[in-house]
Amino acid sequence: MQHSTHQTELAGKVPLRDALRALLPRTKEEMKLDLSERVDRSVVTLLKQATDLFYGGRVSECLEASEAICDYSWEKLNTGAWQEVDKDWRRVYTFGCLLKVLCLCAAPGEAAPVPAALKVCDMGLLMGAAILEDILIKVAAILQKYLSGKRPGPAPAQEQHSIKKARKEHASAPDMSSERAVPRLHCPSLQYFREHHLVPERPVILEGVANHWPCMKKWSVQYIQEIAGCRTVPVELGSRYTDEEWSQRLMTVSEFISKYILGEPKDIGYLAQHQLFDQIPELKQDISVPDYCCLGDGEDEDITINAWFGPPGTVSPLHQDPQQNFLAQVIGRKYIRLYSPRESEALYPHSTHLLHNTSQVC
């Protein structure tokens, strides 16, 4: 095999286009979305036409149609409040992203633009909704494998020093008297935890629960960069989300680490409350859902797993979450200040709907 085709054929294995095609339904009739009447009939027709073009081998025409689908549905996703966006429009966007990725990677005999295709995939995962049994996650996994040969090697000495520095530096935490500190328990029984903490809503630090997780030994800034560096994620820019200058920007994990973790930027970048583990299952294999989570009111599928990754000095304003939380600290440290729900009025929550769960004073 020639070295120039290593992106489309990996180590003599199945060509990329064939590996992706194997994920699809065998017939175009099976590759169909059942959409509500809220989706324009013209868009439904365009989806069918684009599918026919792809299965008919007319890749360049399908690429144009998929881009039109993405552009039109993108406007729908960005009109009004996010919680009011109809899920079917998110599914349409995912379908457009899927077809675009397939077209980008369909060229035989030449290097497919895998990084560009993976970015399209991530946009579908970030903004869309699951279709065809979460096919986009499977597509992203294949694309990432084909990029694995492009992962950077060990960081140079200067960068290694910066990584160690990033781990060790931290913002100072105030001194706390023992009576104000959250109590600690070592792996309590489920019954004890439920009776003494979950039901009476008493916070507690559970020690030893995550010691066996692979992430506790494997994870480092360099490891995250190697595993997830090419993936696109939303990054919060600004010291806290209540500030007027706060914003968000999409960038790769490598860009985020280089600029905001290892670099010395003027502003703060924070990968906050992002479902990174759904986006990158390879990282999800390094963690576990604690058994204590089964004591909640919802089903297992109602458990959401989010990731927070930021430099020293990152601050989340005082706020109240609608769900119970388990926070696991893998790298670094975090100072958390808790107030009883009985003190809510004294913490002056914002009057606006968008920030109704956030304090004005902390």
mmCIF file with all atom_site columns, N, CA and C in Angstrom, residues 151-164 167 220-223 225-226 257-258 262:
data_model
loop_
_atom_site.group_PDB
_atom_site.id
_atom_site.type_symbol
_atom_site.label_atom_id
_atom_site.label_alt_id
_atom_site.label_comp_id
_atom_site.label_asym_id
_atom_site.label_entity_id
_atom_site.label_seq_id
_atom_site.pdbx_PDB_ins_code
_atom_site.Cartn_x
_atom_site.Cartn_y
_atom_site.Cartn_z
_atom_site.occupancy
_atom_site.B_iso_or_equiv
_atom_site.pdbx_formal_charge
_atom_site.auth_seq_id
_atom_site.auth_comp_id
_atom_site.auth_asym_id
_atom_site.auth_atom_id
_atom_site.pdbx_PDB_model_num
ATOM 1  N N  . ARG A 1 151 ? -2.208 11.139 15.395 1.00 0.00 ? 151 ARG A N  1
ATOM 2  C CA . ARG A 1 151 ? -2.141 11.683 16.744 1.00 0.00 ? 151 ARG A CA 1
ATOM 3  C C  . ARG A 1 151 ? -0.724 12.121 17.075 1.00 0.00 ? 151 ARG A C  1
ATOM 4  N N  . PRO A 1 152 ? -0.559 13.235 17.795 1.00 0.00 ? 152 PRO A N  1
ATOM 5  C CA . PRO A 1 152 ? 0.777  13.699 18.144 1.00 0.00 ? 152 PRO A CA 1
ATOM 6  C C  . PRO A 1 152 ? 1.461  12.744 19.098 1.00 0.00 ? 152 PRO A C  1
ATOM 7  N N  . GLY A 1 153 ? 2.781  12.683 18.985 1.00 0.00 ? 153 GLY A N  1
ATOM 8  C CA . GLY A 1 153 ? 3.571  11.853 19.884 1.00 0.00 ? 153 GLY A CA 1
ATOM 9  C C  . GLY A 1 153 ? 3.700  12.529 21.228 1.00 0.00 ? 153 GLY A C  1
ATOM 10 N N  . PRO A 1 154 ? 4.598  12.002 22.080 1.00 0.00 ? 154 PRO A N  1
ATOM 11 C CA . PRO A 1 154 ? 4.798  12.581 23.406 1.00 0.00 ? 154 PRO A CA 1
ATOM 12 C C  . PRO A 1 154 ? 5.142  14.051 23.324 1.00 0.00 ? 154 PRO A C  1
ATOM 13 N N  . ALA A 1 155 ? 4.641  14.827 24.251 1.00 0.00 ? 155 ALA A N  1
ATOM 14 C CA . ALA A 1 155 ? 4.882  16.265 24.248 1.00 0.00 ? 155 ALA A CA 1
ATOM 15 C C  . ALA A 1 155 ? 6.349  16.542 24.504 1.00 0.00 ? 155 ALA A C  1
ATOM 16 N N  . PRO A 1 156 ? 6.912  17.603 23.874 1.00 0.00 ? 156 PRO A N  1
ATOM 17 C CA . PRO A 1 156 ? 8.293  17.966 24.126 1.00 0.00 ? 156 PRO A CA 1
ATOM 18 C C  . PRO A 1 156 ? 8.484  18.375 25.574 1.00 0.00 ? 156 PRO A C  1
ATOM 19 N N  . ALA A 1 157 ? 9.762  18.460 25.981 1.00 0.00 ? 157 ALA A N  1
ATOM 20 C CA . ALA A 1 157 ? 10.070 18.709 27.398 1.00 0.00 ? 157 ALA A CA 1
ATOM 21 C C  . ALA A 1 157 ? 9.419  19.969 27.919 1.00 0.00 ? 157 ALA A C  1
ATOM 22 N N  . GLN A 1 158 ? 9.434  21.039 27.116 1.00 0.00 ? 158 GLN A N  1
ATOM 23 C CA . GLN A 1 158 ? 8.857  22.303 27.577 1.00 0.00 ? 158 GLN A CA 1
ATOM 24 C C  . GLN A 1 158 ? 7.360  22.161 27.806 1.00 0.00 ? 158 GLN A C  1
ATOM 25 N N  . GLU A 1 159 ? 6.701  21.416 26.899 1.00 0.00 ? 159 GLU A N  1
ATOM 26 C CA . GLU A 1 159 ? 5.260  21.235 27.049 1.00 0.00 ? 159 GLU A CA 1
ATOM 27 C C  . GLU A 1 159 ? 4.954  20.328 28.230 1.00 0.00 ? 159 GLU A C  1
ATOM 28 N N  . GLN A 1 160 ? 5.794  19.301 28.445 1.00 0.00 ? 160 GLN A N  1
ATOM 29 C CA . GLN A 1 160 ? 5.609  18.440 29.605 1.00 0.00 ? 160 GLN A CA 1
ATOM 30 C C  . GLN A 1 160 ? 5.682  19.251 30.885 1.00 0.00 ? 160 GLN A C  1
ATOM 31 N N  . HIS A 1 161 ? 6.623  20.210 30.932 1.00 0.00 ? 161 HIS A N  1
ATOM 32 C CA . HIS A 1 161 ? 6.738  21.076 32.102 1.00 0.00 ? 161 HIS A CA 1
ATOM 33 C C  . HIS A 1 161 ? 5.471  21.893 32.292 1.00 0.00 ? 161 HIS A C  1
ATOM 34 N N  . SER A 1 162 ? 4.919  22.385 31.162 1.00 0.00 ? 162 SER A N  1
ATOM 35 C CA . SER A 1 162 ? 3.687  23.180 31.238 1.00 0.00 ? 162 SER A CA 1
ATOM 36 C C  . SER A 1 162 ? 2.523  22.340 31.724 1.00 0.00 ? 162 SER A C  1
ATOM 37 N N  . ILE A 1 163 ? 2.499  21.053 31.298 1.00 0.00 ? 163 ILE A N  1
ATOM 38 C CA . ILE A 1 163 ? 1.428  20.170 31.732 1.00 0.00 ? 163 ILE A CA 1
ATOM 39 C C  . ILE A 1 163 ? 1.489  19.978 33.240 1.00 0.00 ? 163 ILE A C  1
ATOM 40 N N  . LYS A 1 164 ? 2.698  19.720 33.761 1.00 0.00 ? 164 LYS A N  1
ATOM 41 C CA . LYS A 1 164 ? 2.850  19.546 35.204 1.00 0.00 ? 164 LYS A CA 1
ATOM 42 C C  . LYS A 1 164 ? 2.472  20.819 35.939 1.00 0.00 ? 164 LYS A C  1
ATOM 43 N N  . ARG A 1 167 ? -1.219 21.170 36.147 1.00 0.00 ? 167 ARG A N  1
ATOM 44 C CA . ARG A 1 167 ? -1.804 20.285 37.148 1.00 0.00 ? 167 ARG A CA 1
ATOM 45 C C  . ARG A 1 167 ? -1.665 20.852 38.551 1.00 0.00 ? 167 ARG A C  1
ATOM 46 N N  . SER A 1 220 ? -4.379 12.382 31.811 1.00 0.00 ? 220 SER A N  1
ATOM 47 C CA . SER A 1 220 ? -3.499 13.534 31.970 1.00 0.00 ? 220 SER A CA 1
ATOM 48 C C  . SER A 1 220 ? -3.879 14.495 30.856 1.00 0.00 ? 220 SER A C  1
ATOM 49 N N  . VAL A 1 221 ? -3.333 15.681 30.882 1.00 0.00 ? 221 VAL A N  1
ATOM 50 C CA . VAL A 1 221 ? -3.627 16.637 29.808 1.00 0.00 ? 221 VAL A CA 1
ATOM 51 C C  . VAL A 1 221 ? -3.184 16.048 28.470 1.00 0.00 ? 221 VAL A C  1
ATOM 52 N N  . GLN A 1 222 ? -2.025 15.418 28.457 1.00 0.00 ? 222 GLN A N  1
ATOM 53 C CA . GLN A 1 222 ? -1.512 14.830 27.223 1.00 0.00 ? 222 GLN A CA 1
ATOM 54 C C  . GLN A 1 222 ? -2.419 13.701 26.726 1.00 0.00 ? 222 GLN A C  1
ATOM 55 N N  . TYR A 1 223 ? -2.896 12.863 27.642 1.00 0.00 ? 223 TYR A N  1
ATOM 56 C CA . TYR A 1 223 ? -3.764 11.744 27.257 1.00 0.00 ? 223 TYR A CA 1
ATOM 57 C C  . TYR A 1 223 ? -5.071 12.254 26.645 1.00 0.00 ? 223 TYR A C  1
ATOM 58 N N  . GLN A 1 225 ? -5.526 15.024 25.156 1.00 0.00 ? 225 GLN A N  1
ATOM 59 C CA . GLN A 1 225 ? -5.209 15.601 23.850 1.00 0.00 ? 225 GLN A CA 1
ATOM 60 C C  . GLN A 1 225 ? -5.024 14.509 22.796 1.00 0.00 ? 225 GLN A C  1
ATOM 61 N N  . GLU A 1 226 ? -4.407 13.409 23.192 1.00 0.00 ? 226 GLU A N  1
ATOM 62 C CA . GLU A 1 226 ? -4.204 12.317 22.241 1.00 0.00 ? 226 GLU A CA 1
ATOM 63 C C  . GLU A 1 226 ? -5.513 11.637 21.857 1.00 0.00 ? 226 GLU A C  1
ATOM 64 N N  . ILE A 1 257 ? -6.743 23.094 24.619 1.00 0.00 ? 257 ILE A N  1
ATOM 65 C CA . ILE A 1 257 ? -5.649 22.782 25.531 1.00 0.00 ? 257 ILE A CA 1
ATOM 66 C C  . ILE A 1 257 ? -4.449 23.686 25.269 1.00 0.00 ? 257 ILE A C  1
ATOM 67 N N  . SER A 1 258 ? -4.098 23.839 23.997 1.00 0.00 ? 258 SER A N  1
ATOM 68 C CA . SER A 1 258 ? -2.921 24.644 23.657 1.00 0.00 ? 258 SER A CA 1
ATOM 69 C C  . SER A 1 258 ? -3.071 26.088 24.104 1.00 0.00 ? 258 SER A C  1
ATOM 70 N N  . LEU A 1 262 ? -2.426 25.126 28.466 1.00 0.00 ? 262 LEU A N  1
ATOM 71 C CA . LEU A 1 262 ? -0.971 25.224 28.452 1.00 0.00 ? 262 LEU A CA 1
ATOM 72 C C  . LEU A 1 262 ? -0.476 26.632 28.156 1.00 0.00 ? 262 LEU A C  1
#
